[in-house]
Amino acid sequence: MNDMRVSESAVGAQDVKISARKVQVFYGENHAIKDVDVEILDRTVTAFIGPSGCGKSTFLRCLNRMNDTIPICRVEGDIMLDGEDIYDRRVDPVQLRAKVGMVFQKPNPFPKSIYDNVAYGPRIHGLTRNKAELDEVVEQSLRRAALWNEVKDRLHAPGTGLSGGQQQRLCIARAVATSPEVLLMDEPCSALDPIATAQVEELIDELRANFSVVIVTHSMQQAARVSQKTAFFHLGNLVEYGETGDIFTRPQDPRTESYISGRIG
Amino acid sequence: MTAPRRSLLAPDPRTIARNRAEARFRAYGLGAVGVALVALAVLLLSIFGNGSSAFYQTYLEVPVMLPEKSLDKSGTRDIEVMKKVTTVGYAKVLKTALDEAIEANGIIVEGLGKKDVGNMISDEAAAQLRNMVLADPTLVGQTIAFEMLANGRIDGYYKGRVTRESAALDSNVSPAQLDLADALAEKGLLATRFNLDFITAPDASDQRPEAAGLGVAILGSFYMMIVVLALSLPIGVATAVYLEEFAVKNRFTDVIEVNISNLAAVPSIVFGILGLAIFINFAHLPQSAPIVGGLVLTLMTLPRIIIPARAALKAVPPSIRDAALGVGASRMQSVFHHVLPLAAPGILTGMIIGLAQALGETAPLLLIGMVAFVRDYPGGLFDPATALPVQVYNWTQRADPAFVERASGAIIVLLIFLLIMNTAAIVLRRRFERRW
């Protein structure tokens, strides 16, 4: 575990962006998430780690109500975004998802041009008034996703023709284009090679300047490299949540220690 | 106990047996493909062998003098007056013209009465001449070059259907008539040439196979396909999209799903009975009309469109839906912007195959009266018409062997339409896929 250099950047006194209280998730009879309390800070990278099937992805998908698409899934408890309950009956998940963007495990660009991929979100939300504005949003998003220089000459080539790492950065650009406040990333690097992974990780660190980023990852090294806060999930419970440095160097819970030292998971 | 080491150069008995089994299986597969190909070849050969001659027809080409004396006694060229002259009058004109042409060319007629010579002309020719004259009364008094249809038996002689031996036994044609036909052909007065009328002309009665055409049937089928396309595409795609993308999965949707599969397996004649009961007996739509045929075929085609459309929608990777929802698209936006365009090639292929099946369907149309003898071109969806496959069925019921040729010819036309539709399916599919 020599390469586990913990990010030095200290977490300042940031505002709480998302706060979850006593969140329970059920898949039919299966109690997948039990009593999770967590506060996610603004302009911070928060990593969810834990063994497979521990519920970290499930919990992530609660944050922008992607679980709504699964009929048997039921969520209880409160999840507040800037003090507003996102599971309130008056909340339209479509609006929520514009504020809480998501990047998935497998790069999933639309089978359209690179430009159309990025422009899709702004278009459906009516964020731009004319073509020039849209062009600007597309360029800015691609720049933020560190992809602009690679694709600026072929914006109208299909997005599916890019390499895996480029596709994932395109998906990040697409998510960024709707100017979300929170960016959820579900194992964004698991389908990428080490070089592409390094690029995406660097990108995540830059995104922190503008967004609150929540990343689910299998790789503890990755969590240590990119995040300031880390939450360790085990069997549907949030076992430990704290500063990334503390979690990896001074875990409070024996289960956390076992996991980061490789004995469980 | 360890077995002695076997050389890799000599295969062991198990390997030999396994390889044999595989070789046998390949042989079975090859055999199955071979049987299918042979069957297809036999089918095509027999249809084209029987049917290609339907596209050719034997005509008598003689100058015809249209005498004012018998065709327009009043001399006013008034259509109403001229209409009083029936086809019998025109038949006489044609017979005279043929007799004169025989005489003028110095052909000696042996063993034939005057009537026998005239019988070589199709009854339809007089009707055609009458229509021609009524359409252009100025022709009266002139001598025109007119191509008269030869009698079906004479036509059959040039297509190998009638021989001198068979003619000797046939009361409708005699060997002497065939001799005369040969003599006429030698002088260039009788010729077999391409027969566009087979595609455009309406059906003809039992006695006039030489005049029977597919015009009404093609038009009827065309109208029905328009009805089927206009109804089953939107209904079928909307059903598939709703069931696949929006409907909650519960017992009710399960029942619907099972029923759609069952409907696809219902024999088509049952849809005919349904159409008869609902569209004709209850809704009082006209019998034999393409609108009813189209509605019945729509009912029959719908499940066959919905099932492949659902399969095509299901084949769109869920990650695309996630991606769309993830950037804040609504359900409907994710379906219409992303899922449906990706499923379009599959939906389109299913659609065209469904249409092709509908085009070839006969049984339900028999029950709603589309088997009727229709000589007037349908002007719209509510006029009586027939359909291509029904015309084939109809012609195979007729006694005159000339109709067998007509039926095979109609099958060729039907196959060509199906081929065009399938090609369209492939081309559209390619075009849609190229966009991505």
XYZ file of C-alpha atoms in Angstrom:
701
model
C 0.000 0.000 0.000
C 2.919 2.285 -0.675
C 1.216 4.160 -3.474
C -1.624 5.179 -1.232
C -0.681 8.796 -0.984
C -3.459 10.591 0.729
C -4.500 13.898 -0.759
C -3.102 16.580 1.372
C -5.729 19.152 0.620
C -7.502 19.814 3.852
C -11.222 20.044 3.918
C -12.208 23.516 4.856
C -15.427 24.631 6.364
C -17.596 23.934 3.348
C -21.328 23.942 3.138
C -23.263 20.743 3.288
C -24.617 20.012 -0.174
C -26.486 16.790 0.395
C -27.518 15.435 3.715
C -29.017 11.991 4.112
C -30.862 10.918 7.282
C -31.820 7.354 8.093
C -31.956 6.276 4.466
C -33.318 2.775 3.885
C -33.501 1.133 0.501
C -35.433 -2.031 -0.213
C -35.316 -4.148 -3.352
C -38.523 -6.056 -2.895
C -37.890 -7.923 0.357
C -34.175 -7.286 0.321
C -33.053 -4.550 2.703
C -30.169 -3.159 0.651
C -29.323 0.051 2.540
C -29.745 0.302 6.294
C -29.941 3.534 8.211
C -27.419 5.532 6.274
C -26.636 9.011 7.595
C -24.187 11.028 5.588
C -23.396 14.649 4.808
C -21.821 15.410 1.466
C -19.988 18.708 1.248
C -19.951 21.209 -1.552
C -16.807 21.452 -3.723
C -15.459 18.256 -2.296
C -14.767 14.837 -3.698
C -16.470 12.197 -1.596
C -15.566 8.577 -2.239
C -17.808 5.612 -1.426
C -15.789 2.474 -0.953
C -16.635 -1.036 0.105
C -16.789 -4.605 -1.104
C -19.048 -5.646 -3.999
C -22.721 -5.681 -3.135
C -22.291 -3.431 -0.104
C -24.827 -0.949 -1.429
C -22.563 1.942 -2.358
C -23.858 2.147 -5.938
C -27.426 1.764 -4.743
C -26.981 4.633 -2.352
C -25.373 6.743 -5.070
C -28.327 6.139 -7.353
C -30.658 7.339 -4.594
C -29.025 10.747 -4.753
C -30.480 11.550 -8.164
C -33.434 9.165 -7.946
C -32.140 6.881 -10.687
C -33.574 4.073 -8.558
C -37.027 5.320 -9.535
C -36.624 3.420 -12.797
C -36.493 0.121 -10.887
C -40.100 -0.774 -10.043
C -39.359 -2.945 -7.004
C -37.045 -0.417 -5.395
C -38.326 1.537 -2.400
C -36.482 4.359 -0.622
C -37.227 5.587 2.904
C -35.661 8.341 4.970
C -34.726 11.867 3.978
C -32.235 13.012 1.406
C -31.913 16.783 1.331
C -30.250 18.719 -1.461
C -29.594 22.255 -0.209
C -32.222 21.662 2.439
C -34.899 20.427 0.034
C -36.155 16.883 0.260
C -35.506 15.322 -3.114
C -38.080 12.594 -2.435
C -40.789 15.185 -1.819
C -43.814 14.478 -3.955
C -43.526 17.881 -5.606
C -40.029 17.145 -6.892
C -39.813 16.116 -10.514
C -36.892 13.715 -10.891
C -36.201 15.191 -14.311
C -35.331 18.559 -12.763
C -33.383 16.896 -10.010
C -31.231 15.003 -12.486
C -30.330 18.216 -14.257
C -28.905 19.412 -10.930
C -27.384 16.110 -9.935
C -25.577 14.723 -12.979
C -24.360 11.186 -13.292
C -21.498 9.359 -14.956
C -21.852 5.618 -15.273
C -19.545 2.683 -14.881
C -19.407 1.863 -18.573
C -18.912 4.787 -20.937
C -22.315 5.209 -22.565
C -22.152 8.001 -25.133
C -25.225 8.354 -27.323
C -24.649 6.982 -30.801
C -24.586 10.531 -32.122
C -21.886 13.047 -32.840
C -19.589 14.296 -30.097
C -21.220 17.709 -30.348
C -24.752 16.293 -30.060
C -23.758 14.227 -27.064
C -22.660 17.268 -25.121
C -25.389 19.523 -26.482
C -28.189 17.117 -25.611
C -28.603 18.167 -21.985
C -28.563 21.936 -22.641
C -30.987 21.407 -25.516
C -33.626 19.500 -23.598
C -33.392 21.837 -20.636
C -33.453 24.899 -22.843
C -30.295 26.297 -21.261
C -29.139 28.151 -24.335
C -30.931 30.605 -26.522
C -29.043 30.225 -29.777
C -26.458 28.199 -31.604
C -23.563 30.402 -30.550
C -24.379 29.956 -26.894
C -24.760 26.238 -27.366
C -21.408 26.077 -29.141
C -19.867 27.852 -26.215
C -21.411 25.510 -23.660
C -20.210 22.508 -25.665
C -16.680 23.880 -25.888
C -16.581 24.816 -22.222
C -17.890 21.409 -21.161
C -15.412 19.587 -23.343
C -12.625 21.747 -21.972
C -13.705 20.976 -18.419
C -13.674 17.307 -19.288
C -10.145 17.756 -20.697
C -11.310 16.465 -24.061
C -11.502 19.647 -26.125
C -8.022 19.492 -27.585
C -8.492 15.909 -28.699
C -11.849 16.338 -30.402
C -12.116 19.990 -31.431
C -11.446 19.097 -35.064
C -13.998 16.341 -35.236
C -16.942 17.499 -33.199
C -19.320 15.968 -35.698
C -17.705 12.545 -35.688
C -19.655 9.891 -33.788
C -18.998 9.794 -30.061
C -18.915 6.016 -30.145
C -15.785 6.166 -32.306
C -13.654 7.522 -29.455
C -11.434 5.373 -27.266
C -12.793 4.112 -23.945
C -11.113 6.825 -21.891
C -12.194 9.537 -24.292
C -15.743 8.177 -24.243
C -15.832 8.374 -20.474
C -14.550 11.944 -20.556
C -17.209 12.674 -23.168
C -19.804 11.331 -20.740
C -18.359 13.602 -18.059
C -18.570 16.543 -20.470
C -22.161 15.606 -21.202
C -22.970 15.538 -17.495
C -21.152 18.827 -16.890
C -22.944 20.557 -19.769
C -26.202 20.914 -17.857
C -24.282 22.823 -15.128
C -25.155 20.410 -12.360
C -24.398 21.157 -8.734
C -23.454 17.607 -7.875
C -21.753 15.048 -10.066
C -22.269 11.394 -9.228
C -19.762 8.915 -10.628
C -20.424 5.212 -10.442
C -17.058 3.497 -10.782
C -16.134 5.753 -13.692
C -12.732 4.169 -14.228
C -13.494 0.482 -13.921
C -13.677 0.017 -17.691
C -10.592 2.102 -18.419
C -6.914 1.373 -18.740
C -4.423 2.920 -16.269
C -3.558 5.894 -18.479
C -7.176 6.792 -19.110
C -7.844 6.261 -15.411
C -5.120 8.719 -14.503
C -6.602 11.294 -16.880
C -10.085 10.894 -15.435
C -8.745 11.105 -11.888
C -6.924 14.301 -12.687
C -10.126 15.593 -14.177
C -12.115 14.739 -11.054
C -9.716 16.761 -9.003
C -10.259 19.740 -11.299
C -14.017 19.328 -11.256
C -13.919 19.781 -7.488
C -13.450 23.489 -8.061
C -16.989 23.805 -9.383
C -18.956 20.802 -8.266
C -19.554 18.510 -5.424
C -18.346 15.152 -6.701
C -19.405 11.785 -5.306
C -17.494 8.815 -6.647
C -18.074 5.135 -6.073
C -14.946 3.124 -6.510
C -13.607 -0.353 -6.005
C -10.099 0.871 -5.857
C -8.966 2.131 -2.478
C -5.939 3.709 -4.092
C -8.235 5.705 -6.290
C -10.306 6.807 -3.325
C -7.160 7.851 -1.541
C -5.863 9.723 -4.565
C -8.925 11.720 -5.534
C -11.150 12.177 -2.523
C -11.166 14.387 0.546
C -13.921 12.495 2.306
C -14.463 8.764 2.272
C -17.397 6.642 3.296
C -16.953 2.931 3.856
C -20.002 0.774 3.216
C -20.348 -2.805 4.333
C -23.405 -5.043 3.906
C -25.698 -2.081 3.454
C -24.406 -0.164 6.461
C -22.371 2.978 6.420
C -19.568 1.775 8.670
C -17.371 4.791 8.758
C -17.342 8.249 7.221
C -14.681 10.839 7.609
C -11.627 12.576 6.202
C -9.994 10.376 3.621
C -6.674 10.656 5.420
C -8.189 9.483 8.683
C -10.050 6.583 7.104
C -6.925 5.218 5.509
C -4.494 5.885 8.306
C -6.528 5.761 11.502
C -9.724 3.767 10.829
C -11.990 3.726 13.858
C -13.932 0.602 13.021
C -12.281 -2.840 12.865
C -14.256 -3.643 9.673
C -12.789 -0.600 7.932
C -9.350 -1.613 8.970
C -9.866 -5.157 7.726
C -11.095 -3.864 4.384
C -8.359 -1.353 3.715
C -5.737 -3.818 4.748
C -7.221 -6.352 2.350
C -8.694 -8.895 4.735
C -12.329 -8.530 3.699
C -13.924 -7.580 0.435
C -2.353 -46.083 -12.389
C -1.067 -43.893 -15.150
C -1.997 -44.531 -18.762
C 0.869 -44.836 -21.218
C 1.633 -41.622 -23.028
C -0.173 -41.319 -26.333
C 1.438 -39.774 -29.338
C -0.207 -36.584 -30.577
C 0.325 -37.840 -34.113
C -2.156 -40.703 -33.688
C -5.591 -39.501 -32.565
C -7.225 -41.584 -29.853
C -10.536 -43.384 -30.486
C -12.562 -40.792 -28.534
C -11.233 -37.957 -30.645
C -11.946 -39.912 -33.818
C -15.514 -40.567 -32.664
C -16.044 -36.905 -31.750
C -14.690 -35.724 -35.081
C -16.970 -38.170 -36.864
C -19.967 -36.896 -34.935
C -19.117 -33.351 -35.942
C -18.654 -34.317 -39.578
C -22.042 -36.083 -39.516
C -23.701 -33.033 -38.026
C -22.193 -30.777 -40.670
C -23.453 -33.163 -43.339
C -26.975 -32.975 -41.896
C -26.845 -29.202 -41.933
C -25.544 -29.113 -45.465
C -28.237 -31.583 -46.468
C -30.966 -29.428 -44.907
C -29.728 -26.337 -46.706
C -29.508 -28.356 -49.916
C -33.107 -29.584 -49.609
C -34.280 -26.035 -49.016
C -32.380 -24.737 -52.030
C -33.663 -27.522 -54.270
C -37.229 -26.859 -53.124
C -36.791 -23.152 -53.853
C -35.319 -23.883 -57.268
C -38.164 -26.257 -58.143
C -40.721 -23.709 -56.988
C -39.208 -20.861 -58.961
C -38.663 -23.016 -62.037
C -42.219 -24.273 -62.080
C -43.688 -20.809 -61.501
C -41.517 -19.113 -64.076
C -41.923 -22.033 -66.477
C -45.698 -21.813 -66.266
C -46.099 -18.136 -65.717
C -43.597 -16.248 -67.818
C -45.701 -16.873 -70.937
C -48.536 -14.880 -69.326
C -46.510 -11.773 -70.084
C -46.733 -12.564 -73.813
C -49.842 -12.634 -75.898
C -50.724 -13.568 -79.473
C -52.309 -10.858 -81.566
C -53.758 -10.729 -85.078
C -52.513 -7.590 -86.733
C -54.699 -6.741 -89.707
C -55.960 -3.453 -91.105
C -59.506 -2.864 -89.946
C -61.946 -0.788 -91.983
C -64.501 0.857 -89.686
C -67.584 1.245 -91.888
C -69.850 4.161 -91.075
C -72.777 2.144 -92.420
C -72.803 -0.327 -89.584
C -71.129 1.619 -86.752
C -72.801 5.015 -87.040
C -75.845 4.868 -89.207
C -76.889 8.403 -88.345
C -73.538 9.779 -89.472
C -73.603 12.308 -86.630
C -70.801 10.722 -84.551
C -73.136 11.136 -81.583
C -71.841 8.921 -78.796
C -75.306 8.122 -77.496
C -76.378 6.874 -80.890
C -73.154 4.967 -81.472
C -73.488 3.223 -78.133
C -76.477 1.362 -79.550
C -74.117 -0.712 -81.696
C -73.146 -3.655 -79.502
C -69.980 -5.704 -79.561
C -71.732 -8.103 -81.963
C -71.618 -5.371 -84.593
C -67.931 -4.769 -83.958
C -67.225 -8.508 -84.016
C -68.592 -8.615 -87.557
C -66.297 -5.756 -88.549
C -63.302 -7.635 -87.190
C -64.259 -10.895 -88.885
C -64.668 -9.099 -92.194
C -61.292 -7.450 -91.741
C -59.649 -10.812 -91.022
C -61.319 -12.448 -94.047
C -60.177 -9.606 -96.270
C -56.650 -9.803 -94.966
C -56.540 -13.562 -95.607
C -57.755 -13.024 -99.127
C -55.433 -10.102 -99.812
C -52.425 -12.162 -98.737
C -53.464 -15.098 -100.876
C -53.773 -17.556 -98.055
C -55.837 -20.571 -98.937
C -58.172 -21.631 -96.167
C -58.818 -25.346 -96.074
C -61.393 -27.210 -94.072
C -62.739 -24.184 -92.251
C -66.119 -22.536 -92.393
C -66.440 -18.739 -92.257
C -67.438 -18.991 -88.636
C -64.361 -21.040 -87.762
C -62.078 -18.338 -89.130
C -63.889 -15.669 -87.131
C -63.653 -17.749 -83.973
C -59.896 -17.349 -84.010
C -60.448 -13.777 -82.816
C -61.029 -13.296 -79.097
C -64.487 -12.121 -78.069
C -62.687 -9.449 -76.110
C -61.223 -7.897 -79.271
C -64.664 -6.628 -80.376
C -65.226 -5.036 -76.982
C -61.807 -3.385 -77.122
C -62.501 -2.033 -80.600
C -65.855 -0.691 -79.457
C -64.259 1.121 -76.524
C -61.632 2.524 -78.830
C -64.188 3.827 -81.309
C -66.455 5.253 -78.626
C -63.474 7.042 -77.145
C -62.588 8.538 -80.529
C -65.604 8.589 -82.898
C -63.563 10.229 -85.655
C -62.068 6.806 -86.355
C -65.290 5.705 -88.008
C -64.934 5.595 -91.755
C -61.169 5.123 -91.564
C -59.039 2.050 -91.930
C -56.927 1.567 -88.826
C -54.238 -0.870 -87.798
C -55.797 -2.778 -84.934
C -54.233 -5.554 -82.905
C -56.915 -8.053 -82.101
C -56.395 -10.532 -79.357
C -56.270 -14.041 -80.719
C -58.426 -16.690 -79.131
C -56.925 -18.323 -76.041
C -56.412 -21.640 -77.852
C -54.565 -20.030 -80.730
C -52.483 -18.185 -78.156
C -51.929 -21.483 -76.367
C -50.633 -23.017 -79.584
C -47.786 -20.523 -79.660
C -47.041 -21.118 -75.981
C -46.972 -24.908 -76.348
C -50.184 -25.445 -74.426
C -52.172 -26.551 -77.490
C -50.859 -29.065 -80.019
C -52.371 -30.441 -83.208
C -53.108 -33.679 -81.332
C -54.953 -31.890 -78.537
C -56.701 -29.618 -80.998
C -58.125 -32.635 -82.815
C -59.900 -33.619 -79.579
C -60.925 -30.052 -78.646
C -64.264 -28.696 -79.754
C -63.028 -25.121 -79.336
C -60.178 -25.325 -81.814
C -59.349 -27.474 -84.835
C -56.012 -28.408 -86.448
C -57.148 -26.531 -89.528
C -57.347 -23.313 -87.493
C -53.811 -23.910 -86.303
C -52.698 -24.354 -89.925
C -54.348 -21.064 -90.761
C -52.692 -19.408 -87.768
C -49.297 -20.649 -88.979
C -50.029 -19.304 -92.431
C -51.017 -15.921 -90.942
C -47.889 -15.849 -88.839
C -45.803 -16.502 -91.929
C -47.305 -13.433 -93.598
C -46.702 -11.366 -90.468
C -50.384 -11.004 -89.667
C -50.132 -12.911 -86.414
C -47.504 -12.259 -83.789
C -46.763 -12.936 -80.141
C -45.457 -9.962 -78.249
C -45.115 -8.464 -74.755
C -48.462 -8.089 -73.044
C -48.693 -5.016 -70.832
C -52.421 -5.615 -70.538
C -51.687 -8.529 -68.223
C -50.524 -6.000 -65.607
C -53.040 -3.255 -66.294
C -56.223 -4.882 -67.602
C -59.027 -6.050 -65.324
C -60.050 -9.662 -64.952
C -61.998 -11.332 -67.768
C -64.689 -13.990 -67.891
C -64.118 -17.737 -68.166
C -64.359 -17.678 -71.957
C -61.730 -14.995 -72.424
C -58.571 -16.024 -70.590
C -56.530 -14.168 -73.234
C -57.919 -10.865 -71.947
C -57.603 -11.466 -68.212
C -55.281 -9.040 -66.397
C -54.212 -8.049 -62.906
C -55.039 -4.339 -62.968
C -57.908 -4.436 -60.481
C -56.095 -6.896 -58.224
C -52.901 -4.813 -58.106
C -54.867 -1.652 -57.400
C -56.909 -3.430 -54.711
C -53.777 -4.802 -53.048
C -52.179 -1.363 -53.225
C -55.141 0.296 -51.508
C -55.169 -2.374 -48.822
C -51.458 -1.947 -48.161
C -52.015 1.789 -47.723
C -54.701 1.083 -45.135
C -52.518 -1.488 -43.370
C -49.492 0.813 -43.331
C -51.431 3.858 -42.172
C -53.053 1.968 -39.305
C -50.653 -0.700 -38.170
C -47.451 1.354 -38.137
C -48.610 3.987 -35.617
C -50.743 1.588 -33.571
C -48.152 -1.166 -33.574
C -45.196 1.060 -32.688
C -47.159 2.941 -30.031
C -48.232 -0.349 -28.453
C -44.715 -1.724 -28.497
C -43.233 1.473 -27.041
C -45.859 1.690 -24.355
C -45.560 -1.946 -23.297
C -41.787 -1.965 -23.429
C -40.918 1.444 -22.010
C -43.812 2.769 -19.953
C -46.137 0.019 -18.760
C -45.657 -1.259 -15.243
C -44.980 -4.949 -15.190
C -47.955 -6.546 -13.495
C -50.426 -9.329 -14.116
C -52.497 -7.167 -16.445
C -49.572 -6.422 -18.775
C -48.573 -10.086 -18.604
C -52.029 -11.025 -19.865
C -51.755 -8.479 -22.669
C -48.350 -9.824 -23.604
C -49.547 -13.422 -23.756
C -52.554 -12.385 -25.791
C -50.480 -10.524 -28.345
C -48.368 -13.631 -28.821
C -51.515 -15.701 -29.163
C -53.023 -13.314 -31.678
C -49.950 -13.668 -33.843
C -50.649 -17.389 -33.981
C -54.379 -17.133 -34.763
C -55.147 -18.531 -38.232
C -55.766 -15.699 -40.629
C -59.165 -16.975 -41.702
C -60.400 -16.294 -38.186
C -59.596 -12.643 -38.730
C -61.685 -12.888 -41.900
C -64.706 -14.107 -39.936
C -64.118 -11.342 -37.405
C -63.952 -8.775 -40.193
C -67.122 -10.125 -41.755
C -68.964 -9.901 -38.449
C -67.686 -6.512 -37.343
C -66.854 -4.442 -40.378
C -69.510 -5.696 -42.788
C -72.401 -7.041 -40.727
C -72.114 -4.608 -37.830
C -70.469 -1.475 -39.215
C -72.056 -1.939 -42.645
C -68.951 -1.149 -44.590
C -69.241 -2.224 -48.232
C -68.346 -5.777 -49.176
C -65.308 -6.494 -51.346
C -63.912 -3.067 -50.488
C -60.188 -2.487 -49.882
C -61.026 -0.578 -46.697
C -62.471 -3.732 -45.124
C -59.658 -5.871 -46.471
C -57.152 -3.363 -45.119
C -58.806 -3.316 -41.694
C -58.854 -7.103 -41.474
C -55.235 -7.336 -42.584
C -54.333 -4.621 -40.048
C -55.811 -6.736 -37.257
C -53.850 -9.696 -38.535
C -50.608 -7.755 -38.989
C -50.608 -5.825 -35.705
C -49.306 -8.588 -33.426
C -46.745 -9.495 -36.067
C -45.462 -5.931 -35.959
C -45.677 -5.458 -32.210
C -43.599 -8.530 -31.392
C -40.518 -7.629 -33.499
C -40.879 -3.970 -32.497
C -40.740 -4.951 -28.834
C -37.759 -7.165 -29.511
C -36.012 -4.273 -31.263
C -36.737 -1.946 -28.332
C -35.544 -4.553 -25.873
C -32.296 -4.895 -27.804
C -31.392 -1.230 -27.206
C -28.836 -1.318 -24.387
C -30.223 -0.040 -21.058
C -27.128 2.124 -20.688
C -28.571 4.438 -23.340
C -31.723 4.936 -21.277
C -29.590 5.527 -18.162
C -27.494 8.049 -20.045
C -30.551 9.979 -21.199
C -32.222 9.896 -17.783
C -28.896 10.805 -16.170
C -28.717 14.141 -17.977
C -32.297 14.882 -16.999
C -34.275 13.706 -19.997
C -37.841 12.680 -19.245
C -38.980 9.129 -19.934
C -40.569 10.186 -23.180
C -37.536 12.171 -24.294
C -35.276 9.239 -23.596
C -37.565 7.003 -25.663
C -38.157 9.318 -28.587
C -34.701 10.886 -28.796
C -32.608 7.799 -28.215
C -34.300 4.439 -27.836
C -36.740 4.609 -30.729
C -34.212 5.825 -33.326
C -31.885 3.022 -32.283
C -34.685 0.475 -32.548
C -35.980 1.919 -35.833
C -34.126 -0.427 -38.192
C -35.511 -3.456 -36.368
C -39.001 -1.997 -36.167
C -38.912 -1.114 -39.838
C -37.812 -4.570 -40.851
C -40.587 -6.131 -38.790
C -43.029 -3.689 -40.308
C -42.122 -4.505 -43.887
C -42.136 -8.241 -43.247
C -45.576 -7.821 -41.670
C -46.743 -5.887 -44.715
C -45.346 -8.522 -47.030
C -47.279 -11.183 -45.136
C -50.414 -9.083 -45.413
C -49.846 -8.647 -49.130
C -49.726 -12.398 -49.610
C -52.711 -13.183 -47.408
C -55.727 -14.787 -49.099
C -57.993 -16.552 -46.656
C -59.476 -13.590 -44.732
C -60.150 -11.744 -47.974
C -62.261 -14.597 -49.303
C -64.634 -14.153 -46.388
C -65.186 -10.445 -46.874
C -66.077 -10.849 -50.510
C -62.880 -9.771 -52.204
C -63.048 -12.924 -54.289
C -65.800 -11.349 -56.411
C -65.405 -10.870 -60.146
C -64.552 -7.195 -60.487
C -63.981 -5.560 -63.853
C -64.148 -1.900 -62.827
C -61.037 -0.279 -61.457
C -61.639 0.746 -57.842
C -61.578 4.519 -57.583
C -61.043 4.518 -53.832
C -61.027 2.535 -50.638
C -64.757 1.902 -50.688
C -65.101 0.518 -54.231
C -65.146 -3.219 -54.888
C -61.768 -4.679 -55.717
C -59.854 -7.928 -55.571
C -56.346 -8.599 -54.374
C -53.346 -10.263 -55.952
C -53.339 -13.538 -53.998
C -57.119 -13.789 -54.292
C -56.785 -13.366 -58.055
C -54.331 -16.251 -58.097
C -56.792 -18.364 -56.131
C -59.602 -17.274 -58.416
C -57.781 -18.145 -61.614
C -56.701 -21.547 -60.400
C -60.397 -22.364 -59.943
C -61.192 -21.766 -63.624
C -61.486 -24.631 -66.086
C -59.539 -23.265 -69.043
C -55.861 -24.248 -68.805
C -54.989 -20.770 -70.070
C -55.844 -19.541 -66.574
C -53.142 -21.745 -65.051
C -50.649 -19.680 -67.003
C -52.368 -16.508 -65.827
C -52.278 -17.692 -62.207
C -48.562 -18.458 -62.400
C -47.995 -15.087 -64.017
C -49.881 -13.440 -61.147
C -47.664 -15.292 -58.669
C -44.620 -13.894 -60.440
C -46.038 -10.383 -60.087
C -46.748 -11.038 -56.413
C -43.227 -12.364 -55.866
C -41.748 -9.324 -57.584
C -43.697 -7.031 -55.257
C -42.513 -9.015 -52.236
C -38.954 -8.850 -53.524
C -39.235 -5.086 -53.897
C -40.579 -4.757 -50.363
C -37.842 -6.890 -48.872
C -35.233 -4.947 -50.776
C -36.765 -1.743 -49.454
C -36.516 -3.178 -45.941
C -32.830 -3.899 -46.404
C -32.088 -0.521 -47.996
C -33.949 1.431 -45.304
C -32.237 -0.589 -42.636
C -28.841 0.195 -44.059
C -29.649 3.870 -44.375
C -30.873 4.126 -40.796
C -27.873 2.328 -39.451
C -25.455 4.517 -41.347
C -26.594 7.521 -39.355
C -25.014 6.272 -36.215
